[in-house]
Coordinates of C-alpha atoms (C1' of nucleotides) in Angstrom, one line a residue:
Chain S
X16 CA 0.0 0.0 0.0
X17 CA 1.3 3.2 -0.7
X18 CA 2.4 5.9 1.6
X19 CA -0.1 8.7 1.2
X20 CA -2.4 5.8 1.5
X21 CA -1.0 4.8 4.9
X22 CA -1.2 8.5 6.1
X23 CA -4.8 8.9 4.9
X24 CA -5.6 5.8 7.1
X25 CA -3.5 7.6 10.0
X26 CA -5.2 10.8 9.9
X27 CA -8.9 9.2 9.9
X28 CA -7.6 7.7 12.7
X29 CA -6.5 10.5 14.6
X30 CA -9.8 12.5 13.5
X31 CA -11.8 9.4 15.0
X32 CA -9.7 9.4 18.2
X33 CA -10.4 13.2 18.8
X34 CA -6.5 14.3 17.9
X35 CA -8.4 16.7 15.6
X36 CA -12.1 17.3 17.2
X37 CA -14.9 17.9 14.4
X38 CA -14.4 21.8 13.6
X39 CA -10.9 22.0 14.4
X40 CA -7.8 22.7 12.2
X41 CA -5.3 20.2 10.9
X42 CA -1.5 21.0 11.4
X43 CA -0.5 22.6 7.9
X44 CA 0.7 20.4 5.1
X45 CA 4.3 21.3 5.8
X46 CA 4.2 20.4 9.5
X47 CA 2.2 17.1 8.7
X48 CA 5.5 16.2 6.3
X49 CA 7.5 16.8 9.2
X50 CA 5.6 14.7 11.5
X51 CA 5.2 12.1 9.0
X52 CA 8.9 12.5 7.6
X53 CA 7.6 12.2 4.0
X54 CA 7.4 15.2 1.2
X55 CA 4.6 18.0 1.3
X56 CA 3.3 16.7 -2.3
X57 CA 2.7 13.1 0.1
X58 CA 0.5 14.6 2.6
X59 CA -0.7 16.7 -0.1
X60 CA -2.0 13.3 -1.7
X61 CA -3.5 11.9 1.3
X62 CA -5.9 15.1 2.4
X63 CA -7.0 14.9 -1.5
X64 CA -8.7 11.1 -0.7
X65 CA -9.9 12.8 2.7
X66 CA -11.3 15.6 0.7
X67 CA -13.2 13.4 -1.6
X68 CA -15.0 11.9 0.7
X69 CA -15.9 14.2 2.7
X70 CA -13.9 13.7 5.8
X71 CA -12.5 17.4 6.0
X72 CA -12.9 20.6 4.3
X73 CA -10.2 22.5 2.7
X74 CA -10.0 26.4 2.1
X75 CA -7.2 27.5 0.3
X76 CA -5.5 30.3 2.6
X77 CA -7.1 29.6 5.6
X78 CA -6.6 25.5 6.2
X79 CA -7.8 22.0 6.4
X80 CA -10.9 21.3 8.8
X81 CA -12.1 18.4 9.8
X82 CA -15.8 18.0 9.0
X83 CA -18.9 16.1 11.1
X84 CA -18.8 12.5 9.5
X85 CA -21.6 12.3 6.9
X86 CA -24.1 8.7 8.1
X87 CA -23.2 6.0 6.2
X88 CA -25.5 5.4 3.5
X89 CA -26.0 1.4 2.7
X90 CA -25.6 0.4 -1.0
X91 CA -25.5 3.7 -2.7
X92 CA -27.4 3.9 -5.6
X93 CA -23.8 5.3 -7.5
X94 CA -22.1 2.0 -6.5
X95 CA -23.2 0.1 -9.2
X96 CA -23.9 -3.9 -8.9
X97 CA -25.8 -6.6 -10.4
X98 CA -29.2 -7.9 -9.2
X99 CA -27.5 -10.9 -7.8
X100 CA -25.1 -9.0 -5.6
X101 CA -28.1 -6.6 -4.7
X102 CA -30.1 -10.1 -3.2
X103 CA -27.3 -11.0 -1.6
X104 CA -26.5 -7.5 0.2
X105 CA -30.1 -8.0 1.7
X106 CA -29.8 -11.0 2.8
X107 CA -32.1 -12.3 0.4
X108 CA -31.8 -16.2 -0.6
X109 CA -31.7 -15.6 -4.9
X110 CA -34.2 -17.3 -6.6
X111 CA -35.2 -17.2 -10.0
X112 CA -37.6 -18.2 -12.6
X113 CA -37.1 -17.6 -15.9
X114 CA -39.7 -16.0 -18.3
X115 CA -38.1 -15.4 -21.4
X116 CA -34.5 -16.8 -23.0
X117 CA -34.3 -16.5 -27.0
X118 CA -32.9 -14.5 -29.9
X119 CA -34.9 -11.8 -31.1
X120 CA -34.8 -8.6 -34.0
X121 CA -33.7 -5.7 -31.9
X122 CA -36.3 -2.5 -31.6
X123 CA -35.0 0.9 -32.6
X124 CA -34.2 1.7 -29.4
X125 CA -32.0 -1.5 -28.6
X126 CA -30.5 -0.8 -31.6
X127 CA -29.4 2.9 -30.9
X128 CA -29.1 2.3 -27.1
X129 CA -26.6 -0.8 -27.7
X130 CA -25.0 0.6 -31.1
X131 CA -26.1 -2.1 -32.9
X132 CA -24.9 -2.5 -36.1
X133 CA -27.8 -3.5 -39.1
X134 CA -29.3 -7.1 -39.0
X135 CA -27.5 -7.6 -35.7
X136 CA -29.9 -9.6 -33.8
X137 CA -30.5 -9.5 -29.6
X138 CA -30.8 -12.2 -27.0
X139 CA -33.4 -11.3 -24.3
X140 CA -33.3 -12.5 -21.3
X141 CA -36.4 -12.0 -18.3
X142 CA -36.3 -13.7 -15.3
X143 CA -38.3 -12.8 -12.0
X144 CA -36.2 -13.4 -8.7
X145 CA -37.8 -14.5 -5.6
X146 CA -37.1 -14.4 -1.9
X147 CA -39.0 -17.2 0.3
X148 CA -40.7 -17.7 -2.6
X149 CA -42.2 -14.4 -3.2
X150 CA -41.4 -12.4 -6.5
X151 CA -38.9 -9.4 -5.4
X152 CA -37.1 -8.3 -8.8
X153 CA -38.5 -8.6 -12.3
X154 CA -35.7 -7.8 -15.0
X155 CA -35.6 -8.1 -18.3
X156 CA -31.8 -7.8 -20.0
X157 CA -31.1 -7.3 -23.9
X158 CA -27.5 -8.1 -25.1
X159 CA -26.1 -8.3 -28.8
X160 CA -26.1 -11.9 -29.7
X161 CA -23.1 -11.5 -32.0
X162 CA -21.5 -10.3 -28.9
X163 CA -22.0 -13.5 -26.2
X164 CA -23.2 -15.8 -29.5
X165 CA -25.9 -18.3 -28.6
X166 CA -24.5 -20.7 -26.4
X167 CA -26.2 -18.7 -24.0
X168 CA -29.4 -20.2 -25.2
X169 CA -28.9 -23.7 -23.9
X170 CA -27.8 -22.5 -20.2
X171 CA -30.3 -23.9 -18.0
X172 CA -29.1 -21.0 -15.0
X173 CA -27.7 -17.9 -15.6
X174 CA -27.4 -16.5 -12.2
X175 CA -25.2 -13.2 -12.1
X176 CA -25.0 -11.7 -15.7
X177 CA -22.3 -9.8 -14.4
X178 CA -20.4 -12.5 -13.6
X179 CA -20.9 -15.0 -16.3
X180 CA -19.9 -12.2 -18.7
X181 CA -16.4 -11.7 -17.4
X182 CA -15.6 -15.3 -16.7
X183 CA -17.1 -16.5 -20.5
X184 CA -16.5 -13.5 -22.5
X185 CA -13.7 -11.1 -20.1
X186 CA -16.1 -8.6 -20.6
X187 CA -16.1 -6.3 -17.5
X188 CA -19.3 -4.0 -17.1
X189 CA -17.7 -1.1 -15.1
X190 CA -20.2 1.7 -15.4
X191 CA -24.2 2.3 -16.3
X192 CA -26.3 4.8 -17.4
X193 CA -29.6 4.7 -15.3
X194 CA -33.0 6.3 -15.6
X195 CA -35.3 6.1 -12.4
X196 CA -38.6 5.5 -13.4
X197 CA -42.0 5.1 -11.3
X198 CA -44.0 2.8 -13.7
X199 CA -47.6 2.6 -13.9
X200 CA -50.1 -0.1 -12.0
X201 CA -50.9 -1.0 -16.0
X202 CA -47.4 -1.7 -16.5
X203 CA -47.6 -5.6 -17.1
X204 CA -44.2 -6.1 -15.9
X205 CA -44.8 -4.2 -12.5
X206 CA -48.0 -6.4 -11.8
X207 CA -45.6 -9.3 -11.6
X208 CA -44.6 -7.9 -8.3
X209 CA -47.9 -5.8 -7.2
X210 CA -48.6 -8.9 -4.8
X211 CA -49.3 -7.0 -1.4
X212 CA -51.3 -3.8 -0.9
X213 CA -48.8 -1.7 1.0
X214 CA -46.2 -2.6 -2.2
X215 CA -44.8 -0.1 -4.8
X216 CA -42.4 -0.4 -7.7
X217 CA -39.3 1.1 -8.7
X218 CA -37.5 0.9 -12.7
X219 CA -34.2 1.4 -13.3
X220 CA -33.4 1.2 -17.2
X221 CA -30.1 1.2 -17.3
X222 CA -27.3 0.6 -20.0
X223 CA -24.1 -0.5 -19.0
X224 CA -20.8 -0.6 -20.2
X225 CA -17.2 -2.0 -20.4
X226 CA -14.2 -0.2 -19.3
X227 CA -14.1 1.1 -22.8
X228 CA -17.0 2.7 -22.6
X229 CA -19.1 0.2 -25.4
X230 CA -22.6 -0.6 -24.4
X231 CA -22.9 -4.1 -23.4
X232 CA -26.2 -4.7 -21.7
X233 CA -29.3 -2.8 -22.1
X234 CA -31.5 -3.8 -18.8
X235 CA -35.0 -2.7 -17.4
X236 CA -35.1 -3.7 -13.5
X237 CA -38.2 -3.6 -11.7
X238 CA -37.7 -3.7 -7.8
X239 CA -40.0 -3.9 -5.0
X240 CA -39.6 -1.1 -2.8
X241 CA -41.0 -2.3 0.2
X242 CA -38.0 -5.2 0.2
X243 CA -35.1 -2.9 -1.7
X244 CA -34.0 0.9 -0.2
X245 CA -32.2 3.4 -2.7
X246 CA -30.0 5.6 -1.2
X247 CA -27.6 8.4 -3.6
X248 CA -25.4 11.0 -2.2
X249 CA -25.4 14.4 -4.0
X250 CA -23.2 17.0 -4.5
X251 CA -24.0 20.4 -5.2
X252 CA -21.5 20.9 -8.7
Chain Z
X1 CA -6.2 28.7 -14.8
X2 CA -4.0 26.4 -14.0
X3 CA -1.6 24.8 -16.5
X4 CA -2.7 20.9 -15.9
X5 CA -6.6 22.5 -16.7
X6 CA -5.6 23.8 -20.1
X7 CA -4.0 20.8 -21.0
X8 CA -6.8 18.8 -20.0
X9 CA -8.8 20.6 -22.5
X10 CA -5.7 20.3 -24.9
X11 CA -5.8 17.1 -24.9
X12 CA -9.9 16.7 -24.8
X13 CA -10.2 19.2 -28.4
X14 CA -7.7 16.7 -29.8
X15 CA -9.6 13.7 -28.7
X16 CA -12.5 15.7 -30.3
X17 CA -10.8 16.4 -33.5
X18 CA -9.7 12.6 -33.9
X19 CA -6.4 13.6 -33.1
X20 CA -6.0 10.5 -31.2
X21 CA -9.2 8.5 -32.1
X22 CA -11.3 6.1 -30.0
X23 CA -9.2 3.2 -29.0
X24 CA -6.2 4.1 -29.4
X25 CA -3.3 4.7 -26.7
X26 CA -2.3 8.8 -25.9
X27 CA 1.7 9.5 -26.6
X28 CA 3.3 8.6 -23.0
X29 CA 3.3 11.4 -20.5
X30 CA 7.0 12.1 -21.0
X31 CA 6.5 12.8 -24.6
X32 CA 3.0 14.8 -23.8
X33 CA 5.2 16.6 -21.2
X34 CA 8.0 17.7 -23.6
X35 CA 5.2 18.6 -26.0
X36 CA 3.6 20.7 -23.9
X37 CA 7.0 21.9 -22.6
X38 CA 5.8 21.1 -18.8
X39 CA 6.6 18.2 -16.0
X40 CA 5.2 15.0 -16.3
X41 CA 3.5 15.8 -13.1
X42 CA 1.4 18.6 -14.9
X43 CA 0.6 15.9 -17.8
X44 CA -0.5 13.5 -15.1
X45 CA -2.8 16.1 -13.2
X46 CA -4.2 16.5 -16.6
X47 CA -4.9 13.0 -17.5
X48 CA -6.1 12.5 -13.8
X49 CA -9.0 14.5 -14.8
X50 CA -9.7 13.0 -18.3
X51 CA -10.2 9.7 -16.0
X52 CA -12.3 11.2 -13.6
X53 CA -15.0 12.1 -16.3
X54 CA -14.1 8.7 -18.1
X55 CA -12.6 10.5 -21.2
X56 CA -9.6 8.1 -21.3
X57 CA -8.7 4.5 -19.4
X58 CA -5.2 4.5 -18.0
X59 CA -3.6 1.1 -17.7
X60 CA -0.2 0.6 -15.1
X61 CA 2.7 -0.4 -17.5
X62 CA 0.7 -0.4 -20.5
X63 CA -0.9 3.2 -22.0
X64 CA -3.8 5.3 -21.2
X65 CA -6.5 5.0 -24.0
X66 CA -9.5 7.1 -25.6
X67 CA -12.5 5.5 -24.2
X68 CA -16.1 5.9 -26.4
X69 CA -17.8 9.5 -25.4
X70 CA -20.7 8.6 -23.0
X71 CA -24.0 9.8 -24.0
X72 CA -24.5 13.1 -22.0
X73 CA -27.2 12.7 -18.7
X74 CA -29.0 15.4 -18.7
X75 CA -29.5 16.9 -14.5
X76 CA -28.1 13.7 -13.4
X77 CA -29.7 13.1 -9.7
X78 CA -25.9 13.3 -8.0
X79 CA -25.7 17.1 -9.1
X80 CA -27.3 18.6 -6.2
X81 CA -29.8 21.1 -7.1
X82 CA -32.8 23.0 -5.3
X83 CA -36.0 22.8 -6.5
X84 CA -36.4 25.9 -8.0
X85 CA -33.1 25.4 -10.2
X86 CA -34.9 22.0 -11.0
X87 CA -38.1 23.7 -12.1
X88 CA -36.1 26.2 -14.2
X89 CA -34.0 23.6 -15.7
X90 CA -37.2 21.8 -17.0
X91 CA -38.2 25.1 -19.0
X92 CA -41.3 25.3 -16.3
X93 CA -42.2 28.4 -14.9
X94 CA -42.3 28.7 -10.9
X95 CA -45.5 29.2 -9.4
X96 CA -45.6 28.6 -5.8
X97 CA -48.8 27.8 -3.8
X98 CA -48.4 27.7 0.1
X99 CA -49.7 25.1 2.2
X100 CA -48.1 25.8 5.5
X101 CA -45.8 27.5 6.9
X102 CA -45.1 27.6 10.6
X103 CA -43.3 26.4 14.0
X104 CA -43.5 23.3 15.7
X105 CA -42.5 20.7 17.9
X106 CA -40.2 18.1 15.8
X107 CA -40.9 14.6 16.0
X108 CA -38.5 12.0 17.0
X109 CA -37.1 11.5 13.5
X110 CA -36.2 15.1 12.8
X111 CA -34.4 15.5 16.0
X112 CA -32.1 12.9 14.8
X113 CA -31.7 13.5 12.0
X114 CA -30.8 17.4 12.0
X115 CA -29.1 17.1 15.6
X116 CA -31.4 19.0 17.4
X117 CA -30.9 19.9 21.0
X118 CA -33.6 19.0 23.3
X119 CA -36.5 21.7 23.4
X120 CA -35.3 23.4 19.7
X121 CA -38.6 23.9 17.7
X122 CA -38.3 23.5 13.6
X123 CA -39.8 25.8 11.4
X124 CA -42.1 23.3 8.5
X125 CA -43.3 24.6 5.4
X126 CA -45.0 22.9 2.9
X127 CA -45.9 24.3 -1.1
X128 CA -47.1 22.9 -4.2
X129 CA -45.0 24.0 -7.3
X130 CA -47.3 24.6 -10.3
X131 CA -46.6 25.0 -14.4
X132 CA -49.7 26.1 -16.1
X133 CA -51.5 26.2 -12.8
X134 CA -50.8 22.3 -12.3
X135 CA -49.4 21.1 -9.8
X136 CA -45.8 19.3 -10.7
X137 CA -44.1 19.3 -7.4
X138 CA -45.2 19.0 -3.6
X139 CA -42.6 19.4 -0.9
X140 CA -42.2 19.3 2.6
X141 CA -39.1 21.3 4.1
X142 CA -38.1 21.0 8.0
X143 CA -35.5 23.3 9.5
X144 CA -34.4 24.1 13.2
X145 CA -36.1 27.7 14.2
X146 CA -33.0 28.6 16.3
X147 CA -31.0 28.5 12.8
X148 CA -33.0 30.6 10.8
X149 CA -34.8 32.6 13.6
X150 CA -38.6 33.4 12.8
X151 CA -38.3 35.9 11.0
X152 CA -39.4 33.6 7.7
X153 CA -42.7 33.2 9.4
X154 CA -43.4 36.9 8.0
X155 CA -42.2 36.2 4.5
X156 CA -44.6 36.3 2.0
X157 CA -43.0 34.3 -0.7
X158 CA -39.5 32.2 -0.3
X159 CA -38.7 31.2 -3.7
X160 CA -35.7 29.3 -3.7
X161 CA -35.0 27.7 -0.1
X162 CA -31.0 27.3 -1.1
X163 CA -31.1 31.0 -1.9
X164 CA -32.7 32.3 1.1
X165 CA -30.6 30.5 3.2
X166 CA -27.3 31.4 1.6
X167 CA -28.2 35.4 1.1
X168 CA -29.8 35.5 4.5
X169 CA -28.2 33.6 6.9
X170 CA -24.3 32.9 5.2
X171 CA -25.4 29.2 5.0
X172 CA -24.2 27.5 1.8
X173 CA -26.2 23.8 1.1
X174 CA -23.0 21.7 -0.3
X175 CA -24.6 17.5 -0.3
X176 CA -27.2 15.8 0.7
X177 CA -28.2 12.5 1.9
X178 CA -31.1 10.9 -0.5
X179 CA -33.6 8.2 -0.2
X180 CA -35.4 7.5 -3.6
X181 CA -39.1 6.2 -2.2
X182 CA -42.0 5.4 -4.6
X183 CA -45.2 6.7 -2.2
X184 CA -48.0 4.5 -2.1
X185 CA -51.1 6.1 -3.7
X186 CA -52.8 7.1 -0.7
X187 CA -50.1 8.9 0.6
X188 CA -52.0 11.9 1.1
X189 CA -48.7 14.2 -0.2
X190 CA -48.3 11.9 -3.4
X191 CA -52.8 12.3 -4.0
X192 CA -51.9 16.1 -4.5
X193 CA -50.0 15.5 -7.6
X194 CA -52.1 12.3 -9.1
X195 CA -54.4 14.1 -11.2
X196 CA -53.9 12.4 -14.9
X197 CA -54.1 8.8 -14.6
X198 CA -50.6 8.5 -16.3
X199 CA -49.1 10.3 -13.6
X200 CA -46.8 8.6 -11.5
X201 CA -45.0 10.1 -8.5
X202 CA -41.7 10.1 -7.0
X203 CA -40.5 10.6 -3.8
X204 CA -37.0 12.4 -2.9
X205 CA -36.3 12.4 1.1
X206 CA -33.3 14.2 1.3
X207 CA -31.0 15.4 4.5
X208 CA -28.7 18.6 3.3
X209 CA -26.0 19.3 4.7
X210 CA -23.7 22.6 4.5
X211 CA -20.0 22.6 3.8
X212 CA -19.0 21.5 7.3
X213 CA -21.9 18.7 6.5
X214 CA -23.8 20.1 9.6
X215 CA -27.6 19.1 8.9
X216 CA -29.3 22.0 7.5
X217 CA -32.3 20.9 6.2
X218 CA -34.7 18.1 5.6
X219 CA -37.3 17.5 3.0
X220 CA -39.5 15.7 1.4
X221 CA -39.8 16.4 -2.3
X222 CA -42.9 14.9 -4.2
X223 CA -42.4 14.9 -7.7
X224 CA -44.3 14.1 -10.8
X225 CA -42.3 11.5 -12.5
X226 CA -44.5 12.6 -16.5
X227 CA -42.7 15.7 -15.9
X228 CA -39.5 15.3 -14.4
X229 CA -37.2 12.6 -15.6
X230 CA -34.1 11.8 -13.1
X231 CA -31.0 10.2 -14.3
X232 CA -27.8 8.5 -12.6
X233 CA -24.1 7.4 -13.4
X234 CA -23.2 4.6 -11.7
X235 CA -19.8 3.4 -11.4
X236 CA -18.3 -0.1 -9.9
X237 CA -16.5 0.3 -6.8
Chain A
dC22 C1' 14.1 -7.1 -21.2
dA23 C1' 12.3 -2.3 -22.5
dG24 C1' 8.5 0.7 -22.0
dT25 C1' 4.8 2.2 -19.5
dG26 C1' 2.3 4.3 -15.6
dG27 C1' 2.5 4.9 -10.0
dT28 C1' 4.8 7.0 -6.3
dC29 C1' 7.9 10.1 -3.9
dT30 C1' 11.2 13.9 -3.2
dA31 C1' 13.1 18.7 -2.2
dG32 C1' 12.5 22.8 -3.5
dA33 C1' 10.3 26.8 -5.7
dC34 C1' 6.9 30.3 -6.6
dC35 C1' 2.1 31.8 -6.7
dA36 C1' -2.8 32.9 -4.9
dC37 C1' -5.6 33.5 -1.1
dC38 C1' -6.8 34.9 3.6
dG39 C1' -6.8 37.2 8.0
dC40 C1' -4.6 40.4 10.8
Chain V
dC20 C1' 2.5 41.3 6.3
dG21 C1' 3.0 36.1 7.5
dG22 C1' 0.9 31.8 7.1
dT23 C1' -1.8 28.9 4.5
dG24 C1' -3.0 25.9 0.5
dG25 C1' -2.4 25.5 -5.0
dT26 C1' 0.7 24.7 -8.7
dC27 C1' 4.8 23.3 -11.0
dT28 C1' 9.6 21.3 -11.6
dA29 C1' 13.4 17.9 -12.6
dG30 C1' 14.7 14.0 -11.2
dA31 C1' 14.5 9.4 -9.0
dC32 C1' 13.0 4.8 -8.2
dC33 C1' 9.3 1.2 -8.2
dA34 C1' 5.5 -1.8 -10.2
dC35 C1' 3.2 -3.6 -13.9
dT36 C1' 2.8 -5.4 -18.8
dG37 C1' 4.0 -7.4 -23.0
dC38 C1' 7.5 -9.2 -25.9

DNA sequence: CAGTGGTCTAGACCACCGC
DNA sequence: CGGTGGTCTAGACCACTGC
């Protein structure tokens, strides 16, 4: 681990143990790389990952503050994960049933959404997860078939998409694109989990991408919100 | 501005103008550096950046690459914004209907949550936001009286909240904490939006905090989800 | 092995803030 | 004005990758 991590690590420390109380000034940079016996541009390095999440304030002039710790939010809506890893965090036992597994000819929105080249066909896959045997999730996920071919077809369980396209294909879905939608009752897909009375639904239509920035996977998740809670932290830009 | 920023946008214009197209590796940063006649620390700040935005993919002992542009989100949800600016942004004009606005005792929940000493009152106040003379938005705003005095209790109109707070009391709204909540339909808050029967709702609670991430504020923002559209990067941690 | 990015240094000068 | 953080340098060594 590198140094200015180490230091980073030491200072949360210190900040935690009440070296430097909430509201109160941090040495300057210059005494720090004394204390620490490493260069200015080291420390420097270390208050910038402090400063990113949140943990102190800096004003150029004036000094580094340390800053009330912000509550912990669980499974931020910015980290992104798969479905499966989602069940998992919620200590939900992943079942699933699947709807729909074929090759189909890509709508005009697949096609611009997952650049899509012409005649390229789709493989769509819907599946409804379940916890105790109730439906929880409802997803349906639409890939380029020239992309993970059609061996796909005869799998009889998927489970993580995620997964099973890095450890078949290397393909590593890093980032997404998300709308957040409230569908409608009438939304067939959203009935599938409309089981109790006190239940409401939330979409996410996402597209997600490798590290290179290609679209990989066009998905639309349906979640029960009574089960699932979506959390985001936002910064004013 | 600094050096590393102009290079950054150097090096972004020559992305643009195919320069170095889409796939293929930058120059190394000592020859960027003795092109731009500069460090290769002030390269590296540079390119630091173009990864932060995911403009380029930097690889240890290999190259740093020009990733595919990334369809542009437009008010992606982890920008912070007030109502008002979100109302504005939408190309809706602002008109504000009151529905409450006074002092009272805080329950349990806001005392935790905006650190309230024992006995401190909040000041509530709730409005609808119109377009056309519909409503669009409903929200619910909580804030400790001892921080903004009472004085607001004699304003006729408040407009932005964000604004108010920064021009009249120095207090500068920085993050906030975000729960994304589908209401159920009898949520008496959510029934004063549902008035088309393809109108959904969506529900923001939201902690802000200010630059020291003291709790400032807490609201409840109602909004109608056929009118606003909310958006998200996600990244994998 | 050679070439790349990742870390670290010691020192310099500048920009901002409060007194 | 003195003290703080912001930027920049020239050089060094390390860690990783692909050949």
């Amino acid at each position: 681990m590198p140094i200015y991590q180490k230091i980073k690590e030491a200072l949360e420390a210190s900040i935690a143990d009440g070296v430097y109380p909430i509201g109160e000034r941090l040495p300057p940079e210059i005494t720090l790389a004394k204390q620490f016996k490493v260069s200015r541009e080291t420390i420097r390095s270390a208050i910038k990952l402090l400063e990113q999440e949140s943990k102190v304030f800096v004003r150029h002039g004036v000094g580094t503050f340390v800053v009330n710790p912000l509550p912990s939010l669980p499974n931020s809506l910015e980290n992104l994960m798969s479905v499966t890893s989602m069940l998992m965090h919620a200590g939900l036992e992943d079942g699933e049933r699947r709807e729909k597994l074929h090759k189909e000819v890509p709508t005009d929105e697949w096609k611009e959404l997952l650049q899509l080249k012409p005649n390229e066909d789709v493989i769509v896959h819907e599946r409804i997860r379940t916890a105790n045997n109730e439906p929880v999730v409802f997803s349906k996920n639409v890939l380029s078939s020239k992309l993970v071919g059609e061996h796909i077809l005869n799998k009889k369980k998927i489970g993580s998409l995620f997964q099973y396209l890095k450890e078949v294909h290397q393909i590593e879905i890093d980032k997404a694109s998300t709308e957040i939608i409230v569908p409608l009752h009438t939304d067939p897909n959203c009935q599938k989990l409309l089981i109790h009375p006190a239940t409401t639904v939330l979409l996410l239509k996402q597209i997600h991408y490798d590290l290179h920035n290609k679209p990989v996977l066009f998905s639309l998740d349906y979640f029960r919100n009574d089960i699932f809670k979506f959390f985001i932290s936002r910064i004013r830009s």
